[in-house]
XYZ file of C-alpha atoms in Angstrom:
437
model
C -38.736 42.214 37.819
C -37.834 38.666 36.813
C -38.159 39.049 33.044
C -35.734 36.187 32.368
C -37.756 33.813 34.563
C -40.940 34.851 32.780
C -39.272 34.198 29.443
C -38.278 30.675 30.500
C -41.840 30.026 31.657
C -43.344 31.061 28.319
C -40.595 29.354 26.280
C -40.575 25.999 28.099
C -43.978 25.436 29.718
C -45.945 27.124 26.923
C -43.467 26.135 24.163
C -43.513 29.652 22.712
C -39.880 29.937 21.689
C -40.837 30.161 18.011
C -43.164 33.062 18.791
C -40.375 34.716 20.753
C -38.112 34.640 17.715
C -40.879 36.086 15.546
C -41.147 39.010 17.989
C -37.428 39.734 17.676
C -35.951 37.740 20.561
C -32.173 37.298 20.532
C -30.154 35.685 23.296
C -28.069 38.879 23.389
C -31.071 40.513 25.097
C -30.371 38.515 28.288
C -28.378 40.747 30.648
C -28.441 38.631 33.831
C -25.357 36.428 33.596
C -26.824 33.661 35.772
C -29.595 33.203 33.176
C -27.509 33.657 30.041
C -26.121 30.095 29.850
C -29.495 28.531 30.668
C -31.406 30.420 27.993
C -28.621 29.840 25.472
C -28.946 26.116 26.190
C -32.722 26.267 25.640
C -32.123 27.898 22.247
C -29.438 25.339 21.405
C -31.793 22.500 22.339
C -34.482 23.986 20.115
C -32.075 24.248 17.181
C -31.059 20.590 17.640
C -34.434 18.973 18.358
C -36.959 21.435 16.964
C -38.578 22.042 20.350
C -37.573 23.494 23.726
C -36.461 21.063 26.465
C -38.958 19.652 28.918
C -39.275 21.343 32.290
C -37.749 18.302 34.064
C -34.764 18.229 31.723
C -34.168 21.951 32.188
C -34.432 21.791 36.001
C -32.008 18.868 36.150
C -29.408 20.876 34.230
C -30.066 24.304 35.749
C -31.666 23.697 39.183
C -30.700 27.189 40.411
C -32.711 29.000 37.727
C -36.280 29.962 38.538
C -39.231 29.953 36.151
C -41.687 32.725 36.996
C -45.250 32.058 35.974
C -46.893 34.976 34.204
C -50.043 35.832 32.323
C -48.081 38.227 30.107
C -47.836 37.213 26.462
C -44.487 36.179 25.007
C -44.513 39.401 22.957
C -44.809 41.457 26.154
C -42.038 39.450 27.803
C -39.678 39.954 24.846
C -40.538 43.664 24.834
C -39.657 43.854 28.544
C -36.330 42.100 27.868
C -35.631 44.623 25.106
C -36.300 47.563 27.438
C -34.184 46.006 30.200
C -31.292 45.395 27.790
C -31.386 48.996 26.590
C -31.555 50.310 30.162
C -28.659 48.167 31.413
C -26.552 48.881 28.335
C -27.107 52.598 28.777
C -25.981 52.403 32.412
C -22.852 50.487 31.407
C -22.165 53.033 28.679
C -22.461 56.006 31.051
C -20.047 54.326 33.468
C -17.499 53.588 30.714
C -17.776 57.054 29.185
C -17.492 58.632 32.646
C -14.360 56.618 33.435
C -12.850 57.527 30.075
C -13.402 61.217 30.788
C -12.288 61.042 34.425
C -9.160 58.957 33.864
C -8.089 60.702 30.675
C -5.136 63.003 30.348
C -6.473 66.506 30.988
C -3.771 67.967 28.764
C -5.314 66.162 25.809
C -9.002 66.909 26.233
C -9.821 66.401 22.538
C -8.645 62.778 22.503
C -10.406 61.999 25.788
C -13.678 63.456 24.514
C -13.333 61.612 21.204
C -12.815 58.291 22.993
C -15.953 58.865 25.057
C -17.899 59.847 21.944
C -16.685 56.741 20.087
C -18.032 54.621 22.940
C -21.432 56.271 22.629
C -21.571 55.937 18.846
C -20.593 52.268 18.943
C -23.179 51.684 21.674
C -26.017 53.136 19.603
C -25.109 50.971 16.621
C -24.724 47.737 18.584
C -27.862 48.321 20.652
C -29.942 48.857 17.516
C -28.646 45.602 16.025
C -29.681 43.665 19.150
C -33.050 45.291 19.840
C -34.374 45.562 16.275
C -37.631 43.697 15.639
C -38.774 41.571 12.742
C -41.607 42.509 10.401
C -44.139 39.757 9.708
C -46.832 39.723 7.039
C -49.860 37.429 7.117
C -50.477 36.621 3.443
C -53.828 34.940 4.079
C -55.464 37.986 5.643
C -57.999 40.552 4.493
C -55.640 43.322 5.553
C -52.867 42.042 3.274
C -55.293 41.570 0.370
C -56.603 45.132 0.614
C -53.192 46.736 1.061
C -51.680 44.745 -1.813
C -54.453 45.698 -4.251
C -54.091 49.331 -3.211
C -50.324 49.206 -3.738
C -50.778 47.587 -7.150
C -53.271 50.231 -8.270
C -50.924 52.985 -7.128
C -48.084 51.445 -9.099
C -50.308 51.063 -12.189
C -51.351 54.723 -12.008
C -47.661 55.682 -12.121
C -46.881 53.601 -15.228
C -45.166 50.935 -13.160
C -42.691 53.337 -11.533
C -43.488 53.036 -7.858
C -40.378 54.534 -6.255
C -38.391 57.740 -6.615
C -37.427 58.390 -10.245
C -33.917 59.013 -11.508
C -33.189 61.389 -14.442
C -32.857 58.412 -16.795
C -35.913 56.558 -18.196
C -34.120 53.262 -18.822
C -33.070 53.049 -15.197
C -36.597 53.875 -14.022
C -38.196 51.299 -16.321
C -35.957 48.496 -15.094
C -36.088 49.261 -11.381
C -39.532 50.888 -10.993
C -37.659 53.678 -9.214
C -35.766 53.633 -5.916
C -38.141 52.218 -3.310
C -38.125 52.159 0.478
C -35.380 49.879 1.770
C -33.506 49.835 -1.554
C -29.745 50.253 -1.674
C -28.491 51.417 -5.080
C -24.716 51.510 -5.507
C -22.852 53.509 -8.168
C -19.376 52.064 -8.780
C -16.445 53.149 -10.921
C -12.720 53.676 -10.787
C -11.458 56.890 -9.279
C -12.188 60.169 -11.145
C -14.545 58.563 -13.658
C -17.622 60.505 -12.567
C -19.349 58.868 -9.600
C -19.888 62.118 -7.695
C -21.150 63.988 -10.763
C -23.590 61.160 -11.510
C -24.819 61.117 -7.916
C -25.156 64.907 -7.936
C -27.216 64.882 -11.113
C -29.430 62.180 -9.656
C -30.164 63.909 -6.363
C -30.650 67.388 -7.900
C -33.196 65.872 -10.307
C -34.987 64.102 -7.451
C -35.304 67.346 -5.518
C -35.918 69.901 -8.271
C -38.088 67.858 -10.636
C -39.576 65.089 -8.493
C -40.115 67.403 -5.491
C -38.747 64.863 -3.012
C -37.329 65.721 0.383
C -33.636 64.962 -0.225
C -30.635 64.354 2.040
C -27.115 64.245 0.576
C -24.170 63.152 2.735
C -20.850 64.342 1.290
C -17.819 62.367 2.462
C -15.297 63.290 -0.253
C -16.082 66.926 -1.100
C -16.569 69.880 1.193
C -20.152 71.062 1.406
C -19.158 74.189 -0.545
C -17.708 72.145 -3.427
C -20.732 69.863 -3.446
C -23.213 72.746 -3.509
C -21.288 74.251 -6.458
C -22.015 71.105 -8.421
C -25.663 70.957 -7.416
C -26.288 74.609 -8.296
C -24.581 74.043 -11.636
C -26.910 71.136 -12.447
C -30.051 73.030 -11.498
C -29.140 76.339 -13.159
C -27.543 74.659 -16.224
C -24.546 77.004 -16.123
C -21.109 75.511 -16.927
C -19.592 74.011 -13.801
C -16.050 75.118 -14.629
C -17.104 78.737 -15.204
C -19.232 78.728 -12.062
C -16.374 77.399 -9.993
C -13.919 79.979 -11.363
C -16.498 82.802 -11.230
C -16.112 83.525 -14.979
C -19.757 83.239 -16.056
C -20.965 85.416 -18.905
C -23.645 88.021 -18.257
C -26.450 85.754 -19.461
C -25.070 82.748 -17.586
C -24.916 84.777 -14.390
C -28.488 85.930 -14.987
C -29.573 82.274 -15.315
C -27.721 81.469 -12.098
C -29.464 84.221 -10.132
C -32.877 83.208 -11.494
C -32.257 79.566 -10.592
C -31.163 80.482 -7.069
C -34.289 82.604 -6.728
C -36.452 79.660 -7.805
C -34.600 77.341 -5.430
C -35.187 79.674 -2.487
C -38.932 79.474 -3.095
C -39.064 75.679 -3.045
C -40.860 74.270 -0.031
C -39.278 70.824 -0.340
C -36.113 70.551 1.803
C -32.769 69.640 0.245
C -30.137 69.117 2.934
C -26.446 68.777 2.029
C -24.487 67.516 5.021
C -20.770 66.977 5.440
C -18.014 67.040 7.997
C -15.555 69.492 6.478
C -13.138 69.141 9.409
C -13.032 65.354 9.155
C -13.838 64.072 5.670
C -15.668 60.785 5.914
C -16.460 61.520 9.556
C -19.955 60.016 9.420
C -20.783 56.540 10.634
C -24.048 54.728 9.965
C -25.398 55.975 13.293
C -24.561 59.550 12.268
C -26.423 59.160 8.986
C -29.386 57.686 10.836
C -29.437 60.696 13.159
C -29.701 62.954 10.098
C -32.515 60.821 8.677
C -34.450 61.020 11.936
C -33.914 64.788 12.046
C -34.799 65.682 8.432
C -37.129 62.786 7.470
C -36.022 62.621 3.803
C -37.816 60.712 1.046
C -34.441 59.547 -0.294
C -30.820 59.612 0.900
C -27.622 59.958 -1.154
C -24.179 59.161 0.281
C -21.128 60.175 -1.734
C -17.987 58.179 -0.964
C -19.643 55.709 1.401
C -16.384 53.730 1.632
C -14.880 56.704 3.512
C -17.442 56.519 6.320
C -16.451 55.676 9.864
C -17.120 52.157 11.088
C -19.302 52.420 14.179
C -18.094 48.974 15.259
C -14.456 50.171 15.130
C -13.012 47.169 13.289
C -9.275 47.499 12.677
C -9.084 45.485 9.469
C -10.020 47.664 6.481
C -11.970 44.870 4.796
C -14.038 44.174 7.909
C -14.598 47.917 8.315
C -15.845 48.220 4.735
C -18.130 45.237 5.212
C -19.561 46.724 8.397
C -20.268 49.994 6.592
C -21.896 48.328 3.569
C -24.044 45.996 5.650
C -24.896 48.804 8.058
C -26.158 51.057 5.262
C -28.410 48.299 3.917
C -29.852 47.671 7.377
C -30.350 51.408 7.770
C -32.329 51.617 4.512
C -34.626 48.819 5.680
C -34.929 50.090 9.226
C -35.778 53.670 8.263
C -37.808 52.596 5.189
C -35.999 54.947 2.843
C -34.078 54.344 -0.419
C -30.344 55.036 -0.179
C -28.071 55.711 -3.169
C -24.310 55.495 -2.544
C -21.054 55.693 -4.479
C -18.232 53.195 -4.003
C -14.855 52.571 -5.609
C -13.979 49.730 -7.949
C -10.618 48.085 -7.372
C -7.829 48.246 -9.968
C -9.172 45.014 -11.462
C -12.431 46.802 -12.266
C -10.955 49.159 -14.834
C -12.387 47.484 -17.937
C -15.984 46.992 -19.007
C -15.814 43.305 -18.024
C -15.694 44.231 -14.332
C -18.126 42.445 -12.023
C -19.082 42.482 -8.351
C -15.809 40.761 -7.415
C -13.956 43.940 -8.430
C -15.780 46.186 -5.944
C -13.185 47.623 -3.597
C -12.686 46.280 -0.056
C -15.907 44.272 0.378
C -18.135 41.601 -1.156
C -21.121 42.670 0.955
C -22.339 45.259 -1.551
C -22.733 42.541 -4.153
C -25.046 40.729 -1.753
C -26.906 43.674 -0.231
C -27.410 46.132 -3.100
C -30.728 46.128 -4.925
C -28.820 47.460 -7.929
C -25.162 48.050 -8.742
C -24.672 50.578 -11.524
C -21.210 50.848 -13.059
C -19.822 53.824 -15.019
C -17.522 53.375 -18.019
C -15.999 55.852 -20.448
C -13.580 55.139 -23.285
C -11.371 57.793 -24.879
C -13.764 58.002 -27.830
C -16.655 58.523 -25.445
C -14.790 61.344 -23.730
C -14.310 63.094 -27.064
C -17.975 62.687 -27.967
C -19.093 63.668 -24.438
C -20.820 60.420 -23.524
C -20.848 58.093 -20.528
C -22.004 54.470 -20.362
C -24.076 53.300 -17.383
C -24.329 49.518 -17.073
C -26.086 47.411 -14.460
C -23.427 45.191 -12.922
C -26.001 43.276 -10.898
C -29.664 43.712 -10.047
C -31.782 41.865 -7.537
C -35.086 42.056 -9.411
C -34.301 43.315 -12.894
C -32.542 42.058 -16.016
C -29.169 43.463 -17.018
C -29.300 46.687 -18.982
C -27.166 49.573 -20.117
C -27.626 53.010 -21.592
C -25.578 56.071 -22.480
C -25.994 59.583 -21.170
C -24.642 62.929 -22.320
C -21.536 64.023 -20.444
C -21.376 67.685 -21.374
C -20.090 70.136 -18.782
C -20.594 73.139 -21.059
C -24.349 72.721 -21.447
C -24.599 70.675 -18.205
C -26.500 68.071 -20.176
C -26.498 64.633 -18.559
C -29.700 63.346 -20.123
C -30.074 59.826 -21.453
C -29.185 59.356 -25.116
C -32.015 57.544 -26.840
C -30.609 54.720 -28.934
C -32.168 54.451 -32.372
C -31.492 51.402 -34.571
C -32.726 50.964 -38.128
C -33.112 47.845 -40.253
C -32.020 47.436 -43.873
C -35.089 49.324 -45.037
C -34.380 52.278 -42.777
C -37.231 51.500 -40.366
C -36.702 52.054 -36.643
C -36.174 48.833 -34.683
C -37.412 48.566 -31.110
C -34.585 47.094 -29.001
C -36.516 46.790 -25.756
C -37.228 43.076 -26.182
C -33.588 42.114 -26.797
C -32.333 42.766 -23.276
C -30.468 39.793 -21.818
C -31.076 38.745 -18.260
C -28.144 39.173 -15.916
C -27.224 37.538 -12.636
C -29.505 37.701 -9.641
C -28.067 37.627 -6.173
């Protein structure tokens, strides 16, 4: 069917190009080459003059292109273009993958299969970016009014915490919890404690908040990661658990905790590629989300993920990964918490978003960036500082947590300040506002 001709009819004669954009039209959806230049010119004309060209002007420039009159709405036409693009792209993909398999060196089957798989993975990612639709909200509608009041009342009933809670009250109070579409990023220099912090967070979400949880492990094997999670939940020393030197009572606590865990109905999936650390791309994570339908997703070592777009430059690759994860959170309507490295310049407590390793995109796309710091004195006193490096909708804040691997205590340390008379001073109103981005 002549979907491109129908589109031109609705865009030019009915002047519905604006509506087309609101329904997710992109010129990349046009697969017929003879129409591609003409429709691109219509879009260019609209961008320059604020309206599509007249029918006479279009016919004088592109006399060979046909406008097909239709009673279909512009939304239906754009939907048809989306289906046609996906169909044609899939055919092209099958042909390319088939050629890669047929023409490959049979003595190196693994590499041939991997090349074909990389084509498929890149296709899924690129197709999603082209065919994704926009979400529009009509503020002056009864539906919006009713849904907004309902959402407000739900938030009020939960003391202002609307999303998934972390183990730390200060973080919850400032962010209202991790909400659908949020991207929270934990940053620190290497071996400071990003993975332990992430592990504490996700074990709390599952065990105490009863949320369906998905954890993607890119740095640790699944066995090493589950050791940490079991240690958090059972409160047995991680070092003794790992070396199998628990005391009798500690082992008893471990067995009881595992028994309790086995009776939980809420899924907690730990997923990793032990043969290829960092072997997940954004499309691979999305496949897991579709399969397990988690309430929240954690990704350890997100900077180690594969780039589905196969960029060669490491900075472009990192940017593709960061931007892809943010789009994934919005598309799947799920909060995602990730860890990422700070560069060497981010060693001190004056680090900012410019010291995030490999990419600036996280500074733009993260709802919150939470940095970890620990001085030598803090190590001795078993404390860790968590500081918001940047937050989209909250003031800057910081708080300390316990960092005790003997008692497995990582709770927030409540700060108590007294005045000259010994009375407790409430510091909540002295928080300074940080940068918004």
